[in-house]
mmCIF file of N, CA and C in Angstrom:
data_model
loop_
_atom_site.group_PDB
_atom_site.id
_atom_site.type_symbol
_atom_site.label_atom_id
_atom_site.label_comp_id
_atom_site.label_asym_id
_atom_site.label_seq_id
_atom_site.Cartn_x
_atom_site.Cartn_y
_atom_site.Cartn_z
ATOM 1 N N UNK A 1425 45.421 -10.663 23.857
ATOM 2 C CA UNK A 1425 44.019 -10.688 24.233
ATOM 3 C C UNK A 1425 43.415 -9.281 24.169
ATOM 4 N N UNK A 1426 43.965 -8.322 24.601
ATOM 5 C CA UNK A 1426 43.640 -7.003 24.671
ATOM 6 C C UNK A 1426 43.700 -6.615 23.472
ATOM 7 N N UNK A 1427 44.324 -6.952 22.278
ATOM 8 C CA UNK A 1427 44.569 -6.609 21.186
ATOM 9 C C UNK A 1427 42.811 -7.101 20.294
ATOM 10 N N UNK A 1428 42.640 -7.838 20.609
ATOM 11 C CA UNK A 1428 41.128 -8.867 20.026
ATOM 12 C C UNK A 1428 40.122 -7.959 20.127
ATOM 13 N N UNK A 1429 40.355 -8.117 21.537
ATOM 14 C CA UNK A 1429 39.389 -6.830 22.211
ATOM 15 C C UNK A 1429 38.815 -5.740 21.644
ATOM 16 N N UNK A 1430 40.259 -5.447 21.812
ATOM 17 C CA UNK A 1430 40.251 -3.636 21.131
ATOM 18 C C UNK A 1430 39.533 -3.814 19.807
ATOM 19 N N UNK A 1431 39.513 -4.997 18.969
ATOM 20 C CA UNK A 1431 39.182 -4.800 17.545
ATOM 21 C C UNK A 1431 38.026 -5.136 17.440
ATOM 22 N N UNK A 1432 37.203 -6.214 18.523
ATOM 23 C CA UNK A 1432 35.859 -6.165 18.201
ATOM 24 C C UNK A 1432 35.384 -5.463 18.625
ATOM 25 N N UNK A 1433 35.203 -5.095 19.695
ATOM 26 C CA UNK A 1433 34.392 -3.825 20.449
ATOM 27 C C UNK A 1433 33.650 -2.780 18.588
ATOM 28 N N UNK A 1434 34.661 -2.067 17.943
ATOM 29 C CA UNK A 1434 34.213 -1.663 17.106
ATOM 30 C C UNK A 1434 33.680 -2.025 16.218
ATOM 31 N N UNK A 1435 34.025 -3.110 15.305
ATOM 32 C CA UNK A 1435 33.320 -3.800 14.704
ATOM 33 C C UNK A 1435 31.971 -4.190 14.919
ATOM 34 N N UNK A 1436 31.928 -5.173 16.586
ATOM 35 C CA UNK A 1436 30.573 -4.986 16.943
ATOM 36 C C UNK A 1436 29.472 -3.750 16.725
ATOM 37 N N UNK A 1437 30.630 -2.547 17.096
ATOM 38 C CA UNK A 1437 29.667 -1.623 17.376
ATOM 39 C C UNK A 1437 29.226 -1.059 15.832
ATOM 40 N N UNK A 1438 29.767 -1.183 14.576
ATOM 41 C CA UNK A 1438 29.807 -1.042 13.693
ATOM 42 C C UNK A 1438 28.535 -1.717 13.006
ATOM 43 N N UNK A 1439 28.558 -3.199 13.689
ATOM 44 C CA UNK A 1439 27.838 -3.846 12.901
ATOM 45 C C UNK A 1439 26.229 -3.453 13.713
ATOM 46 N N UNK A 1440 26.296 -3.243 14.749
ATOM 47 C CA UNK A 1440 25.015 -2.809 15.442
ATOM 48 C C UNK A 1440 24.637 -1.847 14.752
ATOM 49 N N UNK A 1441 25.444 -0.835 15.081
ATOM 50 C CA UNK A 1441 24.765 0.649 13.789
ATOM 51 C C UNK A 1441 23.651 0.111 12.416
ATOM 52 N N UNK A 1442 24.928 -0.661 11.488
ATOM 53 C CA UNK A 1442 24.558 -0.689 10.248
ATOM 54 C C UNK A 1442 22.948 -1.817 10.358
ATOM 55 N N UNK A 1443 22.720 -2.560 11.419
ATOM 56 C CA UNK A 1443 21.249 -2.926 11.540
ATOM 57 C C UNK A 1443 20.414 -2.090 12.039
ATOM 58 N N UNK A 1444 20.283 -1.013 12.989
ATOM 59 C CA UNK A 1444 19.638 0.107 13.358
ATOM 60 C C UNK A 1444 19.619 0.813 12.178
ATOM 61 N N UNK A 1445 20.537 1.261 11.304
ATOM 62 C CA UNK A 1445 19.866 2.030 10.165
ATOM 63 C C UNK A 1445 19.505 1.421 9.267
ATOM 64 N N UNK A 1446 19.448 0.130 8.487
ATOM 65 C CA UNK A 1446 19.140 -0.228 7.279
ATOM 66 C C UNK A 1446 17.181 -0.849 8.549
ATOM 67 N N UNK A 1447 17.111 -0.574 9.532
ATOM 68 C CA UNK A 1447 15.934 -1.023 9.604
ATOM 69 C C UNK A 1447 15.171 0.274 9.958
ATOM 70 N N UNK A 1448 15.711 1.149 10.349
ATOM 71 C CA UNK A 1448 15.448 2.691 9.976
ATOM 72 C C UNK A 1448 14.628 3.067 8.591
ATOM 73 N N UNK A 1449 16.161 2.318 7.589
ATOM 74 C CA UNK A 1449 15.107 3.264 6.422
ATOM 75 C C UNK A 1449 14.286 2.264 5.955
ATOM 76 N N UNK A 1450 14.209 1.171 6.280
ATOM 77 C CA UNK A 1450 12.823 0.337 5.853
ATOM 78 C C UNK A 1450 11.744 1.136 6.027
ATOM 79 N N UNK A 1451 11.735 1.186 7.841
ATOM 80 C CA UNK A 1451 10.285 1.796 7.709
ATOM 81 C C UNK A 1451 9.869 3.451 7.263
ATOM 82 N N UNK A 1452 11.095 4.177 7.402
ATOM 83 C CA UNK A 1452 10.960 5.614 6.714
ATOM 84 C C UNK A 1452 10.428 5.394 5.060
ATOM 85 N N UNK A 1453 10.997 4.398 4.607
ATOM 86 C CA UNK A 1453 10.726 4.666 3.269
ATOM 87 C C UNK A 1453 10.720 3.142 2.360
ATOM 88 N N UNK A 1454 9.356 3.217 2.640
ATOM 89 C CA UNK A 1454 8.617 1.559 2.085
ATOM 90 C C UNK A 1454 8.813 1.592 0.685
ATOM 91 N N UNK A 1455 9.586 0.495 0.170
ATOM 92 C CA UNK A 1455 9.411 0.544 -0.890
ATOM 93 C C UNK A 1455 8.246 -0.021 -1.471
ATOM 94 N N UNK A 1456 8.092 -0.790 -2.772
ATOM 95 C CA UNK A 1456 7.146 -1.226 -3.469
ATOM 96 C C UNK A 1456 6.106 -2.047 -2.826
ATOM 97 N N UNK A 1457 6.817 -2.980 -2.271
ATOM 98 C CA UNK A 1457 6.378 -4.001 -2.085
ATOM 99 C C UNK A 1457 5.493 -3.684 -0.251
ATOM 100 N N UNK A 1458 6.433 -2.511 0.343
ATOM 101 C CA UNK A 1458 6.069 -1.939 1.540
ATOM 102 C C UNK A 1458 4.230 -1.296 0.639
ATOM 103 N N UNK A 1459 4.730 -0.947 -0.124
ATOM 104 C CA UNK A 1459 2.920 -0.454 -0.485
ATOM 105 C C UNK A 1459 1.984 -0.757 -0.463
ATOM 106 N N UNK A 1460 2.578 -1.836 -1.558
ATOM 107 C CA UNK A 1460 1.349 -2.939 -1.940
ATOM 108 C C UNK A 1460 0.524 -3.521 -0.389
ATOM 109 N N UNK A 1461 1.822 -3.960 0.431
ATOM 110 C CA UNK A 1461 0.584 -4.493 1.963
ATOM 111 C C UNK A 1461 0.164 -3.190 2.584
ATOM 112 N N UNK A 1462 0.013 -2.078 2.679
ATOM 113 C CA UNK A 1462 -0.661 -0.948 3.227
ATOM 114 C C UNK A 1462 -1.517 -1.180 2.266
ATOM 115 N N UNK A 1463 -1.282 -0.718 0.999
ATOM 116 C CA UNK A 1463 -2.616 -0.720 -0.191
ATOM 117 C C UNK A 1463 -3.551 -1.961 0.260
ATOM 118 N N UNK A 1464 -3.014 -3.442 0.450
ATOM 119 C CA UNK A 1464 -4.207 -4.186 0.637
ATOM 120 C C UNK A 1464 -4.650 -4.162 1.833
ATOM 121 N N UNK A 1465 -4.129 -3.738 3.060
ATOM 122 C CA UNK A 1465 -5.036 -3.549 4.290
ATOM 123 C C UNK A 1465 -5.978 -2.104 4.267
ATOM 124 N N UNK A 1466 -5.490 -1.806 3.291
ATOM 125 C CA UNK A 1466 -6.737 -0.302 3.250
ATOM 126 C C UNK A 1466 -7.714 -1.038 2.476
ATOM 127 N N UNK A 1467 -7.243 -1.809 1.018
ATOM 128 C CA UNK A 1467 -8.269 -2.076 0.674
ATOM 129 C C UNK A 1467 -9.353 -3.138 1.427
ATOM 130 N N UNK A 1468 -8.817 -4.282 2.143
ATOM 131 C CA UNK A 1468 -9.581 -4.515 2.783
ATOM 132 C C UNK A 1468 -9.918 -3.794 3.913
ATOM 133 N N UNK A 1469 -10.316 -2.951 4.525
ATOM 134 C CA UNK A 1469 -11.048 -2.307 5.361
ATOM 135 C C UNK A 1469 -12.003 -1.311 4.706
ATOM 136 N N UNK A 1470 -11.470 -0.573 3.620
ATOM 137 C CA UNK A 1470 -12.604 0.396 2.504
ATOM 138 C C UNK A 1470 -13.253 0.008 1.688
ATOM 139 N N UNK A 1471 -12.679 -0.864 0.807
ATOM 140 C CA UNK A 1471 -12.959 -1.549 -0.765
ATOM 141 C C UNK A 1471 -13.932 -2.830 -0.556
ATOM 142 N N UNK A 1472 -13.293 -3.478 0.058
ATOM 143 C CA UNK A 1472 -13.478 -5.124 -0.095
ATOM 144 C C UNK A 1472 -15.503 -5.277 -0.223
ATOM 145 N N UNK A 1473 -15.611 -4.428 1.164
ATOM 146 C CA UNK A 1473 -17.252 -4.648 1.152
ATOM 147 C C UNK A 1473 -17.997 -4.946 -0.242
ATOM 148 N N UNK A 1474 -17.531 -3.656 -1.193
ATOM 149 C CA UNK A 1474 -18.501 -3.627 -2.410
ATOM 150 C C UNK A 1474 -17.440 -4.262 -3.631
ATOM 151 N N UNK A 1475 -16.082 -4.232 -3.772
ATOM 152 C CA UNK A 1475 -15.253 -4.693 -4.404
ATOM 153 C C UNK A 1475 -15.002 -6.286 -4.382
ATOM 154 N N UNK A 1476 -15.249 -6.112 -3.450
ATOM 155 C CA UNK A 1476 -14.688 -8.254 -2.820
ATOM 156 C C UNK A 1476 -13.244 -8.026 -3.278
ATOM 157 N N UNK A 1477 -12.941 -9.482 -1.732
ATOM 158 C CA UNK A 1477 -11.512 -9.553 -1.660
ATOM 159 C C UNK A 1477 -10.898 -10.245 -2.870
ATOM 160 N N UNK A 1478 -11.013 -10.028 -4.205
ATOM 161 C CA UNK A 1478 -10.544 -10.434 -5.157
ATOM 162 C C UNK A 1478 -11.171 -8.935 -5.972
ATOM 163 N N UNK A 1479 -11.393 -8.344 -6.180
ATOM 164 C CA UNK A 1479 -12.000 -7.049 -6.879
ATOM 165 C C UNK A 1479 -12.344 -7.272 -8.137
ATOM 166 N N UNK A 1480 -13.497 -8.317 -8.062
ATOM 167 C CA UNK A 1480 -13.972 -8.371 -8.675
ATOM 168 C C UNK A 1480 -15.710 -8.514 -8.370
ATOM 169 N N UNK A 1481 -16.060 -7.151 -7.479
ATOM 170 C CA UNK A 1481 -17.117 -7.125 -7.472
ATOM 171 C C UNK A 1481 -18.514 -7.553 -7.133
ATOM 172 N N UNK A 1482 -18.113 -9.059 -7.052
ATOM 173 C CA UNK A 1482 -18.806 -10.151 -6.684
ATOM 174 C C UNK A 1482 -19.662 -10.322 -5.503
ATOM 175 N N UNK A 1483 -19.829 -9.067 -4.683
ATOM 176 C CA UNK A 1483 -20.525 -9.344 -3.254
ATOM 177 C C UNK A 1483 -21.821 -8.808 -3.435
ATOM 178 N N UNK A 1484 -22.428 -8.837 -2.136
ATOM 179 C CA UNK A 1484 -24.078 -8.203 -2.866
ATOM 180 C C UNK A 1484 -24.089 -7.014 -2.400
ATOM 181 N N UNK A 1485 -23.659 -6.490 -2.142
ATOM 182 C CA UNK A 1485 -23.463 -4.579 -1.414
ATOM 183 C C UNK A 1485 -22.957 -4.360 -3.134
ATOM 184 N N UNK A 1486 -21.869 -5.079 -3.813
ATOM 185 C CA UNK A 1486 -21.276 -4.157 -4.515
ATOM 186 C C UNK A 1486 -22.119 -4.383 -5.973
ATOM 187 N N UNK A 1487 -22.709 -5.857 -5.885
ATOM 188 C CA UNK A 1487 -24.090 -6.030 -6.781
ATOM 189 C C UNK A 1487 -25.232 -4.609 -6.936
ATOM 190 N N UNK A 1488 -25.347 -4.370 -5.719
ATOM 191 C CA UNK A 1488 -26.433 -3.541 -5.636
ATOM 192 C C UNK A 1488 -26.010 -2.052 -6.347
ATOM 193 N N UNK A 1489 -24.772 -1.746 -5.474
ATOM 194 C CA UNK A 1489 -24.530 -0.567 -5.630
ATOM 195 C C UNK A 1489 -23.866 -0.524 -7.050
ATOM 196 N N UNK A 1490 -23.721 -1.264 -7.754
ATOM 197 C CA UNK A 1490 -22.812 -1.022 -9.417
ATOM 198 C C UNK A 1490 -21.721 -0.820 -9.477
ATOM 199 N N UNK A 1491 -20.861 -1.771 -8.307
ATOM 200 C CA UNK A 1491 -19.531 -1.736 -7.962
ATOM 201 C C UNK A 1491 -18.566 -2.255 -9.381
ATOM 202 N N UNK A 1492 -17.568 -1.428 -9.824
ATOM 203 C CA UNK A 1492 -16.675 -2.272 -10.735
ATOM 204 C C UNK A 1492 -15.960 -3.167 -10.552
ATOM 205 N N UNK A 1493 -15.592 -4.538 -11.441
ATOM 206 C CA UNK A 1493 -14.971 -5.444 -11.516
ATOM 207 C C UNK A 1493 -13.511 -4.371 -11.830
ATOM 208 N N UNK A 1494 -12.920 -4.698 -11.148
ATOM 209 C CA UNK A 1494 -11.112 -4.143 -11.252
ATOM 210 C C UNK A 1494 -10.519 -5.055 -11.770
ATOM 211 N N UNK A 1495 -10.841 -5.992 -11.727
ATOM 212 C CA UNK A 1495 -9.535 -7.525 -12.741
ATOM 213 C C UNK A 1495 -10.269 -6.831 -14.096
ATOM 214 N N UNK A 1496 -11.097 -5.905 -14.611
ATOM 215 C CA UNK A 1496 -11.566 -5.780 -15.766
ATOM 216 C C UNK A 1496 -10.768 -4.544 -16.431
ATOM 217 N N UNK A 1497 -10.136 -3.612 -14.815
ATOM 218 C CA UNK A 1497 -10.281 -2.457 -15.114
ATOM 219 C C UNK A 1497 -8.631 -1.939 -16.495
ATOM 220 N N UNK A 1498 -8.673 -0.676 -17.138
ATOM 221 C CA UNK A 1498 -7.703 -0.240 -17.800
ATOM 222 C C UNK A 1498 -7.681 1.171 -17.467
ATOM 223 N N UNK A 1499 -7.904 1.457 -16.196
ATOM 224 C CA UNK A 1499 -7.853 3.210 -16.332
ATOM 225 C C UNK A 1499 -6.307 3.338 -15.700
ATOM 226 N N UNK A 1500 -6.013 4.335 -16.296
ATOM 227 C CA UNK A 1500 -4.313 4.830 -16.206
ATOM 228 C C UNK A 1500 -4.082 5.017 -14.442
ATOM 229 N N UNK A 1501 -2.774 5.290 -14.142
ATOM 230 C CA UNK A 1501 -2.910 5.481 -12.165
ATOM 231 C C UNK A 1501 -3.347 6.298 -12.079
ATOM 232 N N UNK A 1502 -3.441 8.042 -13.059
ATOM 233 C CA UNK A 1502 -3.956 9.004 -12.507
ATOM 234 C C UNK A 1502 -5.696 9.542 -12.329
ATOM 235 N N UNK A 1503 -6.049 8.349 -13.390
ATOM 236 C CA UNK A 1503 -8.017 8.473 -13.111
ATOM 237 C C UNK A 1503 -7.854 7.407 -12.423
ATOM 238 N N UNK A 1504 -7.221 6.459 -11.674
ATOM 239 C CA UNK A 1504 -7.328 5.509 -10.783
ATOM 240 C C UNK A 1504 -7.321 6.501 -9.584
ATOM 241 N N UNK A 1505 -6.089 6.913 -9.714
ATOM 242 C CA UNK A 1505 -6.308 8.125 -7.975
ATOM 243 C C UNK A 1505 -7.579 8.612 -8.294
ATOM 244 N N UNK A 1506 -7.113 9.680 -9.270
ATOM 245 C CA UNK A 1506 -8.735 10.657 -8.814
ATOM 246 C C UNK A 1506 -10.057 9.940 -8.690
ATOM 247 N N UNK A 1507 -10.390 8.945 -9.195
ATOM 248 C CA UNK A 1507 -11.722 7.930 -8.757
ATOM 249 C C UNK A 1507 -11.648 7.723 -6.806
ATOM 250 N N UNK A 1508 -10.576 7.206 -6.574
ATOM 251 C CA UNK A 1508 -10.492 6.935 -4.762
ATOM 252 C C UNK A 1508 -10.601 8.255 -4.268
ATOM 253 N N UNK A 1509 -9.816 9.436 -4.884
ATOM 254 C CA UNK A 1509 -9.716 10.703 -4.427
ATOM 255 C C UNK A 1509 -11.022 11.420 -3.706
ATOM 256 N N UNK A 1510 -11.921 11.583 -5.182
ATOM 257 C CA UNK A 1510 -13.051 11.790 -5.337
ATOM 258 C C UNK A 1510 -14.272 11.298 -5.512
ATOM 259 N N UNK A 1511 -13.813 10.112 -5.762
ATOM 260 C CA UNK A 1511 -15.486 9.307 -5.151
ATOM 261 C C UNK A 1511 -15.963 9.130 -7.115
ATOM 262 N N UNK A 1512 -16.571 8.233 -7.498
ATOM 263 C CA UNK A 1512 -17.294 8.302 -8.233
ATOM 264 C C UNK A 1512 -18.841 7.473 -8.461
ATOM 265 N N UNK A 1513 -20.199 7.717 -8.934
ATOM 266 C CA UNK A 1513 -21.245 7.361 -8.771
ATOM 267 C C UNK A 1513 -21.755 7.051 -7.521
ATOM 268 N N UNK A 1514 -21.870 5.593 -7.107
ATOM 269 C CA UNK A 1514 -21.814 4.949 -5.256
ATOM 270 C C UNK A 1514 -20.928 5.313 -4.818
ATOM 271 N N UNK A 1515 -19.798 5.238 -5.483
ATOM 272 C CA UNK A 1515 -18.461 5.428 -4.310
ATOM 273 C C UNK A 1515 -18.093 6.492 -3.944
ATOM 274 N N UNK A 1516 -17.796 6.377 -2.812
ATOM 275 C CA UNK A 1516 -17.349 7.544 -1.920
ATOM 276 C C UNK A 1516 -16.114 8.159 -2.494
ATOM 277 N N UNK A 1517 -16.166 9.221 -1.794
ATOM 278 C CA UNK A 1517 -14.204 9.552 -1.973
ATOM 279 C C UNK A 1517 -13.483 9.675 -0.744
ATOM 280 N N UNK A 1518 -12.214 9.398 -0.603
ATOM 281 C CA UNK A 1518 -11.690 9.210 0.081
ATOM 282 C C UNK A 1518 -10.691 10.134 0.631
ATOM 283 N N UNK A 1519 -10.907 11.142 0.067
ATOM 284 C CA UNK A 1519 -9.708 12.320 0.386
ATOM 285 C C UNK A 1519 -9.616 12.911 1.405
ATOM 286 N N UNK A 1520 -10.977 12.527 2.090
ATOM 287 C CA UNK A 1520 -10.987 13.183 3.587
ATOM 288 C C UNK A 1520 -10.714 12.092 4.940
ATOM 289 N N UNK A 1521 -10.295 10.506 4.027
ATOM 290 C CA UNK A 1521 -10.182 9.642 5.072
ATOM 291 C C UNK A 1521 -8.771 9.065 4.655
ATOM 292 N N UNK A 1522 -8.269 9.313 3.790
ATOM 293 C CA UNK A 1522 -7.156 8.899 3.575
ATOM 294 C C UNK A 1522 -5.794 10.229 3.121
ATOM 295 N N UNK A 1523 -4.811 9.783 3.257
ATOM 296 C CA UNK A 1523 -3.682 10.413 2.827
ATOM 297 C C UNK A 1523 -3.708 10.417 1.102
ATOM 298 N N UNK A 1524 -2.689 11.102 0.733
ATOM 299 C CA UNK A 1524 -2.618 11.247 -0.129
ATOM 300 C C UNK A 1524 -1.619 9.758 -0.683
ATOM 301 N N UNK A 1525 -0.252 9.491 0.350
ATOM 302 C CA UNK A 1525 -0.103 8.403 0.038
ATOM 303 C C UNK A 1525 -0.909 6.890 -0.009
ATOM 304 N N UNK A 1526 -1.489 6.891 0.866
ATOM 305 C CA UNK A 1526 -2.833 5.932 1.197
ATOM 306 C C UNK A 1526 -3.493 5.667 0.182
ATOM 307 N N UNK A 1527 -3.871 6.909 -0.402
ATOM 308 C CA UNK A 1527 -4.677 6.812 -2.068
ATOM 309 C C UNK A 1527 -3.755 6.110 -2.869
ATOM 310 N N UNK A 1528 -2.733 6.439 -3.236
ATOM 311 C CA UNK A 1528 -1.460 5.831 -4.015
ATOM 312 C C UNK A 1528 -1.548 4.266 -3.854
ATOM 313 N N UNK A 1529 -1.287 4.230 -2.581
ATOM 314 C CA UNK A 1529 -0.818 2.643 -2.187
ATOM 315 C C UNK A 1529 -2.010 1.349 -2.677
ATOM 316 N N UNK A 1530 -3.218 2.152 -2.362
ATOM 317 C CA UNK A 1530 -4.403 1.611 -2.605
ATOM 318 C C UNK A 1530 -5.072 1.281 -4.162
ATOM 319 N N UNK A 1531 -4.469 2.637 -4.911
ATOM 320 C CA UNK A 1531 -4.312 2.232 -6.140
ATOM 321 C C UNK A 1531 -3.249 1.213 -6.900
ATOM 322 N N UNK A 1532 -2.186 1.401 -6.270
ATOM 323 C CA UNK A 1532 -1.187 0.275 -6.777
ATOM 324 C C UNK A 1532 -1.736 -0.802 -6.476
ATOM 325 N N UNK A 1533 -2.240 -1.816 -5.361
ATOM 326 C CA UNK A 1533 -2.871 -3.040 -4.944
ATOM 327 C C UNK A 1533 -4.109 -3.051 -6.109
ATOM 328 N N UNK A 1534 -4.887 -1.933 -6.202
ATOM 329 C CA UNK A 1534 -5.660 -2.472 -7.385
ATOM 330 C C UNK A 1534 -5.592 -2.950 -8.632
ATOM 331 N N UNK A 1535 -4.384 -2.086 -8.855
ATOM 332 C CA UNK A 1535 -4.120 -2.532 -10.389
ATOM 333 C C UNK A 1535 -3.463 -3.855 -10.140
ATOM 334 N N UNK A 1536 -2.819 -4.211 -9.226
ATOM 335 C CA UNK A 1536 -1.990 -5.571 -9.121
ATOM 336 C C UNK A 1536 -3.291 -6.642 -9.373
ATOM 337 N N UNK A 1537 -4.994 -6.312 -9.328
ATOM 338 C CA UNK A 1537 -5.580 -7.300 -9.567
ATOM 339 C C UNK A 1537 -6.096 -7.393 -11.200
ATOM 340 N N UNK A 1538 -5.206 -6.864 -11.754
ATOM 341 C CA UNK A 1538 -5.223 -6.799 -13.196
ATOM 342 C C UNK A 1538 -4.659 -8.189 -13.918
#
């Protein structure tokens, strides 16, 4: 009996560890798919107004203002950042409200409406 013992105790404790760290580096380091849902809760809270929750433009804020259809769009990721970065025509930029990853994440969700 003492022998059992002795062998789970570690194991248990082994196996506790290895769920404390593999849920560790989840959230240290989101992968792809960790992006994409940050990218779409930014975009819906920044974008959506003039973009619509399909980005395609379709609302009347983004009517007015000459919002782009993004299911249309072909610009590469790096004039995709610098557009959120820096703002272009109506749109704002975002460099002073967002991270630099934030910008990233937000661009990846857009292009996903390609």
């Amino acid at each position: 009996m003492k022998h059992i013992v002795k062998t789970l105790i570690p194991v248990a404790l082994l196996g506790i560890f290895l769920v404390v760290l593999s849920g560790w580096k989840s959230s240290a380091a989101p992968g792809p798919l960790g992006r994409a849902q940050s990218g779409a809760a930014i975009y819906s809270e920044s974008c959506a107004s003039c973009h619509g929750g399909d980005g395609r433009a379709n609302t009347r804020r983004g009517k007015r203002k000459g919002a782009k259809d993004l299911t249309k769009s072909r610009l590469s990721r790096a004039m995709g950042i610098k557009i959120i970065t820096h703002g272009r025509g109506e749109m704002p930029a975002f460099k002073d409200s967002l991270s630099k990853a934030e910008i990233r994440a937000v661009n990846e969700y857009v292009r996903s409406f390609r």
